[in-house]
């Protein structure tokens, strides 16, 4: 176990390793800019470093300052986020930028309570930004450090909740030096990412192997315990291409739904097994009517594609559709008739983006 008396040696070994092996990441080039660190940390939630690399520079180029992000239309921000997934993060980032402009004159706050009060920023993100940019002595615990610390201490069980989680946060805080917390936090993240990997950790290359309780007990491959896999569910959905002269009908996915805020073709689930049966499925048509406030009927099949969202394996049928006018009820979704040019500009979910080629 890593005890207080060994922390200095632990940090020295870790930082020596970090000096040679630190990952070169675009958002680390200017760690004095809280905006860049903030955007990168939000992008990195639920997304791999490799994917974020492809988006980060482009996003910062489009919105170089907090002010420019706050003033941008959410559709434009979502368009630059398109493909990164978990779009709620993007909406909260945009909202937080507007709050920083309104409450802090556009300057990212350096007080932990102010930062944690911003939309979309929890304990980890606040700790990462404030330690990396302002060298505040604040701990972090994200996927890499959660796994690393659990192995160092040989903590079993549910690492995200209860006593185990509290113990890991406590360790993450205790291990920090009086100064240089940002560097140490980054070194810990890199060690977790490069050496203490989810599968087959490279203990023979690990600079802190002598401090590791799991290595001593041979538990590296048992901690953290594997999640029981969620049962896969199969679904069929139908999306409609509804045309009016040169325009196409789109809906904006409502708050609380997957892809909230992004645009999509009118789409709903069906129990029907064959495209021929879609036009006779009242559940499908009622749902489409609820979403759009219009009477829509599926017609000829254009194409189908398969995709996965969390535990769902979805077969999506894209069909031509007939619009016979308004239902008289208010639509659940915002709807818009768009031109081909607008289809390119608006933020679409990933499957709708693939379907655009058939419009
Ligand atoms: Fe991870 Fe192995 Fe290092 Fe322990 S010794 S921290 S299990 S890489």
PDB file of N, CA and C in Angstrom, residues 130-209:
ATOM      1  N   UNK A 130      -8.640  23.506 -12.866  1.00  0.00           N
ATOM      2  CA  UNK A 130      -8.002  24.378 -11.869  1.00  0.00           C
ATOM      3  C   UNK A 130      -6.610  23.889 -11.458  1.00  0.00           C
ATOM      4  N   UNK A 131      -6.398  22.591 -11.482  1.00  0.00           N
ATOM      5  CA  UNK A 131      -5.048  22.119 -11.139  1.00  0.00           C
ATOM      6  C   UNK A 131      -4.096  22.351 -12.313  1.00  0.00           C
ATOM      7  N   UNK A 132      -4.562  22.053 -13.529  1.00  0.00           N
ATOM      8  CA  UNK A 132      -3.664  22.174 -14.690  1.00  0.00           C
ATOM      9  C   UNK A 132      -3.351  23.643 -15.000  1.00  0.00           C
ATOM     10  N   UNK A 133      -4.371  24.503 -14.955  1.00  0.00           N
ATOM     11  CA  UNK A 133      -4.160  25.898 -15.376  1.00  0.00           C
ATOM     12  C   UNK A 133      -3.667  26.772 -14.216  1.00  0.00           C
ATOM     13  N   UNK A 134      -4.272  26.609 -13.040  1.00  0.00           N
ATOM     14  CA  UNK A 134      -3.954  27.521 -11.926  1.00  0.00           C
ATOM     15  C   UNK A 134      -3.129  26.842 -10.826  1.00  0.00           C
ATOM     16  N   UNK A 135      -2.725  25.610 -11.084  1.00  0.00           N
ATOM     17  CA  UNK A 135      -1.948  24.818 -10.129  1.00  0.00           C
ATOM     18  C   UNK A 135      -2.595  24.776  -8.734  1.00  0.00           C
ATOM     19  N   UNK A 136      -3.905  24.659  -8.717  1.00  0.00           N
ATOM     20  CA  UNK A 136      -4.568  24.517  -7.416  1.00  0.00           C
ATOM     21  C   UNK A 136      -4.478  23.053  -6.985  1.00  0.00           C
ATOM     22  N   UNK A 137      -4.380  22.852  -5.695  1.00  0.00           N
ATOM     23  CA  UNK A 137      -4.204  21.482  -5.182  1.00  0.00           C
ATOM     24  C   UNK A 137      -5.552  20.773  -5.124  1.00  0.00           C
ATOM     25  N   UNK A 138      -6.005  20.340  -6.289  1.00  0.00           N
ATOM     26  CA  UNK A 138      -7.318  19.688  -6.387  1.00  0.00           C
ATOM     27  C   UNK A 138      -7.158  18.328  -7.077  1.00  0.00           C
ATOM     28  N   UNK A 139      -7.819  17.314  -6.536  1.00  0.00           N
ATOM     29  CA  UNK A 139      -7.660  15.974  -7.118  1.00  0.00           C
ATOM     30  C   UNK A 139      -8.535  15.763  -8.348  1.00  0.00           C
ATOM     31  N   UNK A 140      -8.186  14.735  -9.106  1.00  0.00           N
ATOM     32  CA  UNK A 140      -9.012  14.326 -10.244  1.00  0.00           C
ATOM     33  C   UNK A 140      -9.250  12.820 -10.155  1.00  0.00           C
ATOM     34  N   UNK A 141     -10.342  12.391 -10.715  1.00  0.00           N
ATOM     35  CA  UNK A 141     -10.627  10.959 -10.809  1.00  0.00           C
ATOM     36  C   UNK A 141     -11.471  10.752 -12.047  1.00  0.00           C
ATOM     37  N   UNK A 142     -10.807  10.311 -13.122  1.00  0.00           N
ATOM     38  CA  UNK A 142     -11.526   9.971 -14.353  1.00  0.00           C
ATOM     39  C   UNK A 142     -11.224   8.516 -14.675  1.00  0.00           C
ATOM     40  N   UNK A 143     -11.595   8.046 -15.829  1.00  0.00           N
ATOM     41  CA  UNK A 143     -11.488   6.607 -16.115  1.00  0.00           C
ATOM     42  C   UNK A 143     -10.079   6.053 -15.861  1.00  0.00           C
ATOM     43  N   UNK A 144      -9.045   6.788 -16.326  1.00  0.00           N
ATOM     44  CA  UNK A 144      -7.680   6.268 -16.196  1.00  0.00           C
ATOM     45  C   UNK A 144      -7.187   6.242 -14.753  1.00  0.00           C
ATOM     46  N   UNK A 145      -7.456   7.348 -14.021  1.00  0.00           N
ATOM     47  CA  UNK A 145      -6.963   7.406 -12.644  1.00  0.00           C
ATOM     48  C   UNK A 145      -7.822   6.548 -11.710  1.00  0.00           C
ATOM     49  N   UNK A 146      -9.075   6.386 -12.054  1.00  0.00           N
ATOM     50  CA  UNK A 146      -9.940   5.505 -11.255  1.00  0.00           C
ATOM     51  C   UNK A 146      -9.374   4.079 -11.265  1.00  0.00           C
ATOM     52  N   UNK A 147      -9.020   3.629 -12.459  1.00  0.00           N
ATOM     53  CA  UNK A 147      -8.471   2.270 -12.614  1.00  0.00           C
ATOM     54  C   UNK A 147      -7.096   2.177 -11.944  1.00  0.00           C
ATOM     55  N   UNK A 148      -6.246   3.182 -12.198  1.00  0.00           N
ATOM     56  CA  UNK A 148      -4.891   3.190 -11.641  1.00  0.00           C
ATOM     57  C   UNK A 148      -4.927   3.142 -10.112  1.00  0.00           C
ATOM     58  N   UNK A 149      -5.709   4.047  -9.511  1.00  0.00           N
ATOM     59  CA  UNK A 149      -5.744   4.110  -8.042  1.00  0.00           C
ATOM     60  C   UNK A 149      -6.354   2.844  -7.453  1.00  0.00           C
ATOM     61  N   UNK A 150      -7.387   2.318  -8.129  1.00  0.00           N
ATOM     62  CA  UNK A 150      -8.011   1.093  -7.610  1.00  0.00           C
ATOM     63  C   UNK A 150      -6.981  -0.034  -7.582  1.00  0.00           C
ATOM     64  N   UNK A 151      -6.117  -0.086  -8.601  1.00  0.00           N
ATOM     65  CA  UNK A 151      -5.094  -1.141  -8.618  1.00  0.00           C
ATOM     66  C   UNK A 151      -3.993  -0.859  -7.598  1.00  0.00           C
ATOM     67  N   UNK A 152      -3.580   0.411  -7.518  1.00  0.00           N
ATOM     68  CA  UNK A 152      -2.528   0.734  -6.547  1.00  0.00           C
ATOM     69  C   UNK A 152      -2.946   0.339  -5.133  1.00  0.00           C
ATOM     70  N   UNK A 153      -4.208   0.586  -4.812  1.00  0.00           N
ATOM     71  CA  UNK A 153      -4.689   0.314  -3.456  1.00  0.00           C
ATOM     72  C   UNK A 153      -5.376  -1.045  -3.325  1.00  0.00           C
ATOM     73  N   UNK A 154      -5.530  -1.749  -4.464  1.00  0.00           N
ATOM     74  CA  UNK A 154      -6.272  -3.023  -4.502  1.00  0.00           C
ATOM     75  C   UNK A 154      -7.685  -2.835  -3.947  1.00  0.00           C
ATOM     76  N   UNK A 155      -8.355  -1.826  -4.467  1.00  0.00           N
ATOM     77  CA  UNK A 155      -9.746  -1.575  -4.061  1.00  0.00           C
ATOM     78  C   UNK A 155     -10.660  -2.336  -5.011  1.00  0.00           C
ATOM     79  N   UNK A 156     -11.559  -3.118  -4.445  1.00  0.00           N
ATOM     80  CA  UNK A 156     -12.497  -3.886  -5.274  1.00  0.00           C
ATOM     81  C   UNK A 156     -13.886  -3.288  -5.179  1.00  0.00           C
ATOM     82  N   UNK A 157     -14.794  -3.870  -5.899  1.00  0.00           N
ATOM     83  CA  UNK A 157     -16.204  -3.478  -5.797  1.00  0.00           C
ATOM     84  C   UNK A 157     -16.567  -2.358  -6.744  1.00  0.00           C
ATOM     85  N   UNK A 158     -17.656  -1.683  -6.422  1.00  0.00           N
ATOM     86  CA  UNK A 158     -18.191  -0.613  -7.272  1.00  0.00           C
ATOM     87  C   UNK A 158     -17.344   0.645  -7.071  1.00  0.00           C
ATOM     88  N   UNK A 159     -16.499   0.952  -8.062  1.00  0.00           N
ATOM     89  CA  UNK A 159     -15.557   2.074  -7.898  1.00  0.00           C
ATOM     90  C   UNK A 159     -16.225   3.427  -8.092  1.00  0.00           C
ATOM     91  N   UNK A 160     -17.421   3.417  -8.658  1.00  0.00           N
ATOM     92  CA  UNK A 160     -18.072   4.696  -8.981  1.00  0.00           C
ATOM     93  C   UNK A 160     -18.968   5.208  -7.859  1.00  0.00           C
ATOM     94  N   UNK A 161     -19.244   4.361  -6.887  1.00  0.00           N
ATOM     95  CA  UNK A 161     -20.177   4.769  -5.825  1.00  0.00           C
ATOM     96  C   UNK A 161     -19.669   4.321  -4.454  1.00  0.00           C
ATOM     97  N   UNK A 162     -20.287   4.908  -3.423  1.00  0.00           N
ATOM     98  CA  UNK A 162     -20.097   4.442  -2.047  1.00  0.00           C
ATOM     99  C   UNK A 162     -18.680   4.571  -1.531  1.00  0.00           C
ATOM    100  N   UNK A 163     -18.343   3.652  -0.593  1.00  0.00           N
ATOM    101  CA  UNK A 163     -17.073   3.722   0.124  1.00  0.00           C
ATOM    102  C   UNK A 163     -15.864   3.594  -0.783  1.00  0.00           C
ATOM    103  N   UNK A 164     -15.934   2.721  -1.788  1.00  0.00           N
ATOM    104  CA  UNK A 164     -14.781   2.526  -2.675  1.00  0.00           C
ATOM    105  C   UNK A 164     -14.471   3.823  -3.413  1.00  0.00           C
ATOM    106  N   UNK A 165     -15.509   4.483  -3.912  1.00  0.00           N
ATOM    107  CA  UNK A 165     -15.314   5.737  -4.650  1.00  0.00           C
ATOM    108  C   UNK A 165     -14.736   6.818  -3.725  1.00  0.00           C
ATOM    109  N   UNK A 166     -15.272   6.896  -2.493  1.00  0.00           N
ATOM    110  CA  UNK A 166     -14.786   7.903  -1.536  1.00  0.00           C
ATOM    111  C   UNK A 166     -13.310   7.662  -1.223  1.00  0.00           C
ATOM    112  N   UNK A 167     -12.935   6.375  -1.102  1.00  0.00           N
ATOM    113  CA  UNK A 167     -11.547   6.044  -0.790  1.00  0.00           C
ATOM    114  C   UNK A 167     -10.615   6.454  -1.925  1.00  0.00           C
ATOM    115  N   UNK A 168     -11.052   6.287  -3.155  1.00  0.00           N
ATOM    116  CA  UNK A 168     -10.218   6.654  -4.311  1.00  0.00           C
ATOM    117  C   UNK A 168     -10.061   8.173  -4.411  1.00  0.00           C
ATOM    118  N   UNK A 169     -11.142   8.905  -4.161  1.00  0.00           N
ATOM    119  CA  UNK A 169     -11.038  10.377  -4.165  1.00  0.00           C
ATOM    120  C   UNK A 169     -10.076  10.835  -3.065  1.00  0.00           C
ATOM    121  N   UNK A 170     -10.175  10.192  -1.909  1.00  0.00           N
ATOM    122  CA  UNK A 170      -9.317  10.580  -0.785  1.00  0.00           C
ATOM    123  C   UNK A 170      -7.852  10.348  -1.147  1.00  0.00           C
ATOM    124  N   UNK A 171      -7.591   9.215  -1.781  1.00  0.00           N
ATOM    125  CA  UNK A 171      -6.218   8.905  -2.202  1.00  0.00           C
ATOM    126  C   UNK A 171      -5.743   9.918  -3.251  1.00  0.00           C
ATOM    127  N   UNK A 172      -6.636  10.229  -4.203  1.00  0.00           N
ATOM    128  CA  UNK A 172      -6.275  11.169  -5.278  1.00  0.00           C
ATOM    129  C   UNK A 172      -5.894  12.530  -4.705  1.00  0.00           C
ATOM    130  N   UNK A 173      -6.493  12.878  -3.577  1.00  0.00           N
ATOM    131  CA  UNK A 173      -6.190  14.168  -2.938  1.00  0.00           C
ATOM    132  C   UNK A 173      -4.918  14.070  -2.092  1.00  0.00           C
ATOM    133  N   UNK A 174      -4.819  12.999  -1.332  1.00  0.00           N
ATOM    134  CA  UNK A 174      -3.683  12.858  -0.414  1.00  0.00           C
ATOM    135  C   UNK A 174      -2.353  12.818  -1.165  1.00  0.00           C
ATOM    136  N   UNK A 175      -2.401  12.231  -2.343  1.00  0.00           N
ATOM    137  CA  UNK A 175      -1.153  12.013  -3.089  1.00  0.00           C
ATOM    138  C   UNK A 175      -0.574  13.300  -3.693  1.00  0.00           C
ATOM    139  N   UNK A 176      -1.377  14.372  -3.728  1.00  0.00           N
ATOM    140  CA  UNK A 176      -0.938  15.608  -4.400  1.00  0.00           C
ATOM    141  C   UNK A 176       0.116  16.356  -3.596  1.00  0.00           C
ATOM    142  N   UNK A 177       1.095  16.947  -4.301  1.00  0.00           N
ATOM    143  CA  UNK A 177       2.101  17.765  -3.608  1.00  0.00           C
ATOM    144  C   UNK A 177       1.546  19.162  -3.296  1.00  0.00           C
ATOM    145  N   UNK A 178       2.312  19.951  -2.550  1.00  0.00           N
ATOM    146  CA  UNK A 178       1.831  21.314  -2.233  1.00  0.00           C
ATOM    147  C   UNK A 178       1.790  22.175  -3.490  1.00  0.00           C
ATOM    148  N   UNK A 179       2.790  22.005  -4.344  1.00  0.00           N
ATOM    149  CA  UNK A 179       2.764  22.692  -5.645  1.00  0.00           C
ATOM    150  C   UNK A 179       3.016  21.662  -6.742  1.00  0.00           C
ATOM    151  N   UNK A 180       2.509  21.955  -7.909  1.00  0.00           N
ATOM    152  CA  UNK A 180       2.727  21.024  -9.033  1.00  0.00           C
ATOM    153  C   UNK A 180       1.627  19.977  -9.163  1.00  0.00           C
ATOM    154  N   UNK A 181       0.438  20.278  -8.611  1.00  0.00           N
ATOM    155  CA  UNK A 181      -0.651  19.285  -8.683  1.00  0.00           C
ATOM    156  C   UNK A 181      -1.100  19.035 -10.116  1.00  0.00           C
ATOM    157  N   UNK A 182      -1.118  20.077 -10.938  1.00  0.00           N
ATOM    158  CA  UNK A 182      -1.570  19.922 -12.322  1.00  0.00           C
ATOM    159  C   UNK A 182      -0.682  18.929 -13.064  1.00  0.00           C
ATOM    160  N   UNK A 183       0.630  19.078 -12.877  1.00  0.00           N
ATOM    161  CA  UNK A 183       1.570  18.176 -13.562  1.00  0.00           C
ATOM    162  C   UNK A 183       1.397  16.749 -13.043  1.00  0.00           C
ATOM    163  N   UNK A 184       1.250  16.618 -11.735  1.00  0.00           N
ATOM    164  CA  UNK A 184       1.102  15.272 -11.184  1.00  0.00           C
ATOM    165  C   UNK A 184      -0.204  14.632 -11.676  1.00  0.00           C
ATOM    166  N   UNK A 185      -1.275  15.421 -11.699  1.00  0.00           N
ATOM    167  CA  UNK A 185      -2.550  14.867 -12.193  1.00  0.00           C
ATOM    168  C   UNK A 185      -2.415  14.384 -13.642  1.00  0.00           C
ATOM    169  N   UNK A 186      -1.719  15.166 -14.455  1.00  0.00           N
ATOM    170  CA  UNK A 186      -1.544  14.758 -15.861  1.00  0.00           C
ATOM    171  C   UNK A 186      -0.664  13.514 -15.961  1.00  0.00           C
ATOM    172  N   UNK A 187       0.345  13.434 -15.082  1.00  0.00           N
ATOM    173  CA  UNK A 187       1.215  12.252 -15.090  1.00  0.00           C
ATOM    174  C   UNK A 187       0.413  11.004 -14.702  1.00  0.00           C
ATOM    175  N   UNK A 188      -0.454  11.153 -13.720  1.00  0.00           N
ATOM    176  CA  UNK A 188      -1.289  10.011 -13.291  1.00  0.00           C
ATOM    177  C   UNK A 188      -2.210   9.561 -14.424  1.00  0.00           C
ATOM    178  N   UNK A 189      -2.814  10.535 -15.110  1.00  0.00           N
ATOM    179  CA  UNK A 189      -3.704  10.190 -16.220  1.00  0.00           C
ATOM    180  C   UNK A 189      -2.928   9.456 -17.316  1.00  0.00           C
ATOM    181  N   UNK A 190      -1.713   9.956 -17.615  1.00  0.00           N
ATOM    182  CA  UNK A 190      -0.925   9.325 -18.681  1.00  0.00           C
ATOM    183  C   UNK A 190      -0.471   7.928 -18.281  1.00  0.00           C
ATOM    184  N   UNK A 191      -0.110   7.763 -17.013  1.00  0.00           N
ATOM    185  CA  UNK A 191       0.300   6.431 -16.562  1.00  0.00           C
ATOM    186  C   UNK A 191      -0.872   5.450 -16.704  1.00  0.00           C
ATOM    187  N   UNK A 192      -2.056   5.904 -16.314  1.00  0.00           N
ATOM    188  CA  UNK A 192      -3.242   5.049 -16.461  1.00  0.00           C
ATOM    189  C   UNK A 192      -3.514   4.720 -17.918  1.00  0.00           C
ATOM    190  N   UNK A 193      -3.359   5.720 -18.771  1.00  0.00           N
ATOM    191  CA  UNK A 193      -3.681   5.524 -20.186  1.00  0.00           C
ATOM    192  C   UNK A 193      -2.639   4.658 -20.909  1.00  0.00           C
ATOM    193  N   UNK A 194      -1.344   4.874 -20.594  1.00  0.00           N
ATOM    194  CA  UNK A 194      -0.288   4.212 -21.374  1.00  0.00           C
ATOM    195  C   UNK A 194       0.231   2.911 -20.753  1.00  0.00           C
ATOM    196  N   UNK A 195       0.228   2.842 -19.436  1.00  0.00           N
ATOM    197  CA  UNK A 195       0.855   1.680 -18.770  1.00  0.00           C
ATOM    198  C   UNK A 195      -0.176   0.829 -18.006  1.00  0.00           C
ATOM    199  N   UNK A 196      -0.954   1.489 -17.163  1.00  0.00           N
ATOM    200  CA  UNK A 196      -1.926   0.748 -16.354  1.00  0.00           C
ATOM    201  C   UNK A 196      -3.235   0.644 -17.155  1.00  0.00           C
ATOM    202  N   UNK A 197      -3.123  -0.019 -18.279  1.00  0.00           N
ATOM    203  CA  UNK A 197      -4.216  -0.075 -19.263  1.00  0.00           C
ATOM    204  C   UNK A 197      -5.351  -0.993 -18.790  1.00  0.00           C
ATOM    205  N   UNK A 198      -6.553  -0.810 -19.347  1.00  0.00           N
ATOM    206  CA  UNK A 198      -7.675  -1.632 -18.875  1.00  0.00           C
ATOM    207  C   UNK A 198      -7.379  -3.135 -18.966  1.00  0.00           C
ATOM    208  N   UNK A 199      -6.819  -3.567 -20.108  1.00  0.00           N
ATOM    209  CA  UNK A 199      -6.476  -4.984 -20.250  1.00  0.00           C
ATOM    210  C   UNK A 199      -4.957  -5.122 -20.247  1.00  0.00           C
ATOM    211  N   UNK A 200      -4.462  -6.173 -19.656  1.00  0.00           N
ATOM    212  CA  UNK A 200      -3.023  -6.478 -19.607  1.00  0.00           C
ATOM    213  C   UNK A 200      -2.168  -5.262 -19.259  1.00  0.00           C
ATOM    214  N   UNK A 201      -2.273  -4.747 -18.031  1.00  0.00           N
ATOM    215  CA  UNK A 201      -1.412  -3.613 -17.637  1.00  0.00           C
ATOM    216  C   UNK A 201       0.065  -4.008 -17.739  1.00  0.00           C
ATOM    217  N   UNK A 202       0.894  -2.994 -18.140  1.00  0.00           N
ATOM    218  CA  UNK A 202       2.313  -3.301 -18.380  1.00  0.00           C
ATOM    219  C   UNK A 202       3.119  -3.078 -17.091  1.00  0.00           C
ATOM    220  N   UNK A 203       2.917  -3.956 -16.127  1.00  0.00           N
ATOM    221  CA  UNK A 203       3.528  -3.750 -14.809  1.00  0.00           C
ATOM    222  C   UNK A 203       5.053  -3.747 -14.864  1.00  0.00           C
ATOM    223  N   UNK A 204       5.622  -4.477 -15.831  1.00  0.00           N
ATOM    224  CA  UNK A 204       7.090  -4.525 -15.897  1.00  0.00           C
ATOM    225  C   UNK A 204       7.666  -3.173 -16.339  1.00  0.00           C
ATOM    226  N   UNK A 205       6.839  -2.322 -16.937  1.00  0.00           N
ATOM    227  CA  UNK A 205       7.310  -0.988 -17.359  1.00  0.00           C
ATOM    228  C   UNK A 205       6.834   0.103 -16.408  1.00  0.00           C
ATOM    229  N   UNK A 206       6.135  -0.286 -15.353  1.00  0.00           N
ATOM    230  CA  UNK A 206       5.471   0.708 -14.503  1.00  0.00           C
ATOM    231  C   UNK A 206       6.444   1.336 -13.500  1.00  0.00           C
ATOM    232  N   UNK A 207       6.532   2.672 -13.472  1.00  0.00           N
ATOM    233  CA  UNK A 207       7.493   3.321 -12.568  1.00  0.00           C
ATOM    234  C   UNK A 207       7.099   3.195 -11.093  1.00  0.00           C
ATOM    235  N   UNK A 208       5.841   2.844 -10.825  1.00  0.00           N
ATOM    236  CA  UNK A 208       5.417   2.791  -9.416  1.00  0.00           C
ATOM    237  C   UNK A 208       5.022   1.368  -9.007  1.00  0.00           C
ATOM    238  N   UNK A 209       5.598   0.387  -9.695  1.00  0.00           N
ATOM    239  CA  UNK A 209       5.226  -1.009  -9.415  1.00  0.00           C
ATOM    240  C   UNK A 209       5.506  -1.394  -7.958  1.00  0.00           C
TER     241      UNK A 209
END
